[in-house]
Amino acid sequence: GFVDGVGPMSKLPKFLAQAGVQVLKSTPLRSSANQMSYYDTSSYATDDALKIGRLHCLREGWDEALVSFMLDGGFYPSKKVEKIEAPSLILWGRQDNILEIEFATKFLE
């Protein structure tokens, strides 16, 4: 699925945006996302999966780049999706705990 822009986050004072970025890269939040990402959590939501899912957050410059992205308003993918001319395959699973079915059908429109 996609969301256009970052909404009210673009109006946050910089220090609050920086605090939010720290929460986004925290182990508890990433662990929760890891649990939501897999239907068979006991097999796939492992400590290794958590480490890999968090890896990008630990890259040098990620904090600053995300704060800049947030305060800049983000991006608007809905304006670009409709311009895709190549045949595309949309995959969605019944046990998807992150995106509801309406996101899958939205890509067809």
PDB file of C-alpha atoms in Angstrom:
ATOM      1  CA  GLY A   1       0.000   0.000   0.000  1.00  0.00           C
ATOM      2  CA  PHE A   2       0.989   3.585  -0.114  1.00  0.00           C
ATOM      3  CA  VAL A   3       0.253   6.791   1.697  1.00  0.00           C
ATOM      4  CA  ASP A   4       0.754  10.207   0.189  1.00  0.00           C
ATOM      5  CA  GLY A   5       2.938  12.530   2.229  1.00  0.00           C
ATOM      6  CA  VAL A   6       3.651  12.303   5.934  1.00  0.00           C
ATOM      7  CA  GLY A   7       0.670  14.322   7.119  1.00  0.00           C
ATOM      8  CA  PRO A   8       1.075  16.360  10.288  1.00  0.00           C
ATOM      9  CA  MET A   9       4.580  14.989  10.856  1.00  0.00           C
ATOM     10  CA  SER A  10       5.830  17.573   8.371  1.00  0.00           C
ATOM     11  CA  LYS A  11       4.891  20.269  10.892  1.00  0.00           C
ATOM     12  CA  LEU A  12       6.762  18.763  13.846  1.00  0.00           C
ATOM     13  CA  PRO A  13       9.540  20.744  15.501  1.00  0.00           C
ATOM     14  CA  LYS A  14      12.848  19.205  14.485  1.00  0.00           C
ATOM     15  CA  PHE A  15      13.604  17.887  17.984  1.00  0.00           C
ATOM     16  CA  LEU A  16      10.306  15.945  18.010  1.00  0.00           C
ATOM     17  CA  ALA A  17      10.991  14.522  14.552  1.00  0.00           C
ATOM     18  CA  GLN A  18      14.394  13.399  15.808  1.00  0.00           C
ATOM     19  CA  ALA A  19      12.781  11.737  18.841  1.00  0.00           C
ATOM     20  CA  GLY A  20      10.296   9.987  16.555  1.00  0.00           C
ATOM     21  CA  VAL A  21      13.126   8.624  14.434  1.00  0.00           C
ATOM     22  CA  GLN A  22      14.694   7.141  17.562  1.00  0.00           C
ATOM     23  CA  VAL A  23      11.411   5.368  18.308  1.00  0.00           C
ATOM     24  CA  LEU A  24      11.169   4.078  14.719  1.00  0.00           C
ATOM     25  CA  LYS A  25      14.547   2.417  14.949  1.00  0.00           C
ATOM     26  CA  SER A  26      14.039   1.043  18.463  1.00  0.00           C
ATOM     27  CA  THR A  27      14.196  -2.688  19.012  1.00  0.00           C
ATOM     28  CA  PRO A  28      10.703  -2.879  20.611  1.00  0.00           C
ATOM     29  CA  LEU A  29       9.015  -1.158  17.658  1.00  0.00           C
ATOM     30  CA  ARG A  30      10.970  -3.164  15.095  1.00  0.00           C
ATOM     31  CA  SER A  31      10.175  -6.350  16.996  1.00  0.00           C
ATOM     32  CA  SER A  32       6.473  -5.525  16.867  1.00  0.00           C
ATOM     33  CA  ALA A  33       6.686  -4.871  13.114  1.00  0.00           C
ATOM     34  CA  ASN A  34       8.595  -8.133  12.718  1.00  0.00           C
ATOM     35  CA  GLN A  35       5.770 -10.027  14.456  1.00  0.00           C
ATOM     36  CA  MET A  36       3.149  -8.360  12.214  1.00  0.00           C
ATOM     37  CA  SER A  37       5.086  -9.162   9.040  1.00  0.00           C
ATOM     38  CA  TYR A  38       4.762 -12.932   9.102  1.00  0.00           C
ATOM     39  CA  TYR A  39       1.820 -15.295   9.283  1.00  0.00           C
ATOM     40  CA  ASP A  40       4.042 -18.037  10.748  1.00  0.00           C
ATOM     41  CA  THR A  41       5.815 -15.929  13.361  1.00  0.00           C
ATOM     42  CA  SER A  42       7.465 -18.853  15.128  1.00  0.00           C
ATOM     43  CA  SER A  43       9.294 -19.808  11.917  1.00  0.00           C
ATOM     44  CA  TYR A  44      10.031 -16.411  10.400  1.00  0.00           C
ATOM     45  CA  ALA A  45       9.845 -13.616  13.000  1.00  0.00           C
ATOM     46  CA  THR A  46      13.238 -14.612  14.360  1.00  0.00           C
ATOM     47  CA  ASP A  47      15.990 -12.589  15.991  1.00  0.00           C
ATOM     48  CA  ASP A  48      17.851 -12.715  12.672  1.00  0.00           C
ATOM     49  CA  ALA A  49      14.823 -11.312  10.844  1.00  0.00           C
ATOM     50  CA  LEU A  50      14.657  -8.519  13.428  1.00  0.00           C
ATOM     51  CA  LYS A  51      18.329  -7.682  12.883  1.00  0.00           C
ATOM     52  CA  ILE A  52      17.885  -7.586   9.103  1.00  0.00           C
ATOM     53  CA  GLY A  53      14.675  -5.550   9.374  1.00  0.00           C
ATOM     54  CA  ARG A  54      16.477  -3.004  11.526  1.00  0.00           C
ATOM     55  CA  LEU A  55      19.684  -2.848   9.520  1.00  0.00           C
ATOM     56  CA  HIS A  56      18.758   0.159   7.378  1.00  0.00           C
ATOM     57  CA  CYS A  57      17.954   2.166  10.522  1.00  0.00           C
ATOM     58  CA  LEU A  58      21.505   1.733  11.757  1.00  0.00           C
ATOM     59  CA  ARG A  59      23.201   3.041   8.615  1.00  0.00           C
ATOM     60  CA  GLU A  60      25.206   6.214   8.948  1.00  0.00           C
ATOM     61  CA  GLY A  61      23.076   9.221   8.028  1.00  0.00           C
ATOM     62  CA  TRP A  62      19.723   7.399   8.213  1.00  0.00           C
ATOM     63  CA  ASP A  63      18.481   9.470  11.166  1.00  0.00           C
ATOM     64  CA  GLU A  64      19.225  12.780   9.442  1.00  0.00           C
ATOM     65  CA  ALA A  65      17.817  11.606   6.111  1.00  0.00           C
ATOM     66  CA  LEU A  66      14.533  10.476   7.671  1.00  0.00           C
ATOM     67  CA  VAL A  67      14.132  13.713   9.651  1.00  0.00           C
ATOM     68  CA  SER A  68      14.733  15.668   6.440  1.00  0.00           C
ATOM     69  CA  PHE A  69      12.232  13.477   4.569  1.00  0.00           C
ATOM     70  CA  MET A  70       9.590  13.977   7.269  1.00  0.00           C
ATOM     71  CA  LEU A  71      10.012  17.729   7.558  1.00  0.00           C
ATOM     72  CA  ASP A  72      10.015  18.045   3.757  1.00  0.00           C
ATOM     73  CA  GLY A  73       6.551  16.455   3.540  1.00  0.00           C
ATOM     74  CA  GLY A  74       7.492  13.022   2.183  1.00  0.00           C
ATOM     75  CA  PHE A  75       6.554  11.858  -1.296  1.00  0.00           C
ATOM     76  CA  TYR A  76       3.308  11.181  -3.153  1.00  0.00           C
ATOM     77  CA  PRO A  77       3.353   7.766  -4.828  1.00  0.00           C
ATOM     78  CA  SER A  78      -0.304   7.833  -5.929  1.00  0.00           C
ATOM     79  CA  LYS A  79       0.644  10.380  -8.593  1.00  0.00           C
ATOM     80  CA  LYS A  80       3.273   7.995  -9.935  1.00  0.00           C
ATOM     81  CA  VAL A  81       1.459   4.650  -9.694  1.00  0.00           C
ATOM     82  CA  GLU A  82      -1.102   5.642 -12.305  1.00  0.00           C
ATOM     83  CA  LYS A  83       1.742   6.345 -14.764  1.00  0.00           C
ATOM     84  CA  ILE A  84       3.112   2.794 -14.646  1.00  0.00           C
ATOM     85  CA  GLU A  85       2.728   1.360 -18.127  1.00  0.00           C
ATOM     86  CA  ALA A  86       4.601  -1.933 -17.698  1.00  0.00           C
ATOM     87  CA  PRO A  87       2.638  -5.081 -16.880  1.00  0.00           C
ATOM     88  CA  SER A  88       2.734  -5.484 -13.115  1.00  0.00           C
ATOM     89  CA  LEU A  89       2.084  -8.351 -10.734  1.00  0.00           C
ATOM     90  CA  ILE A  90       0.323  -7.502  -7.475  1.00  0.00           C
ATOM     91  CA  LEU A  91       0.779  -9.997  -4.655  1.00  0.00           C
ATOM     92  CA  TRP A  92      -1.273  -9.945  -1.498  1.00  0.00           C
ATOM     93  CA  GLY A  93      -1.882 -12.655   1.070  1.00  0.00           C
ATOM     94  CA  ARG A  94      -5.027 -13.486   3.020  1.00  0.00           C
ATOM     95  CA  GLN A  95      -3.023 -13.534   6.231  1.00  0.00           C
ATOM     96  CA  ASP A  96      -1.470 -10.116   5.602  1.00  0.00           C
ATOM     97  CA  ASN A  97      -1.442  -8.409   9.008  1.00  0.00           C
ATOM     98  CA  ILE A  98      -0.148  -5.089   7.726  1.00  0.00           C
ATOM     99  CA  LEU A  99      -2.195  -4.201   4.635  1.00  0.00           C
ATOM    100  CA  GLU A 100      -5.924  -4.676   4.380  1.00  0.00           C
ATOM    101  CA  ILE A 101      -7.447  -6.132   1.200  1.00  0.00           C
ATOM    102  CA  GLU A 102      -8.564  -2.686   0.011  1.00  0.00           C
ATOM    103  CA  PHE A 103      -4.894  -1.750  -0.480  1.00  0.00           C
ATOM    104  CA  ALA A 104      -4.444  -4.699  -2.824  1.00  0.00           C
ATOM    105  CA  THR A 105      -7.501  -3.735  -4.875  1.00  0.00           C
ATOM    106  CA  LYS A 106      -6.470  -0.064  -4.886  1.00  0.00           C
ATOM    107  CA  PHE A 107      -3.497  -0.963  -7.069  1.00  0.00           C
ATOM    108  CA  LEU A 108      -5.865  -2.402  -9.666  1.00  0.00           C
ATOM    109  CA  GLU A 109      -7.707   0.911 -10.019  1.00  0.00           C
TER     110      GLU A 109
END
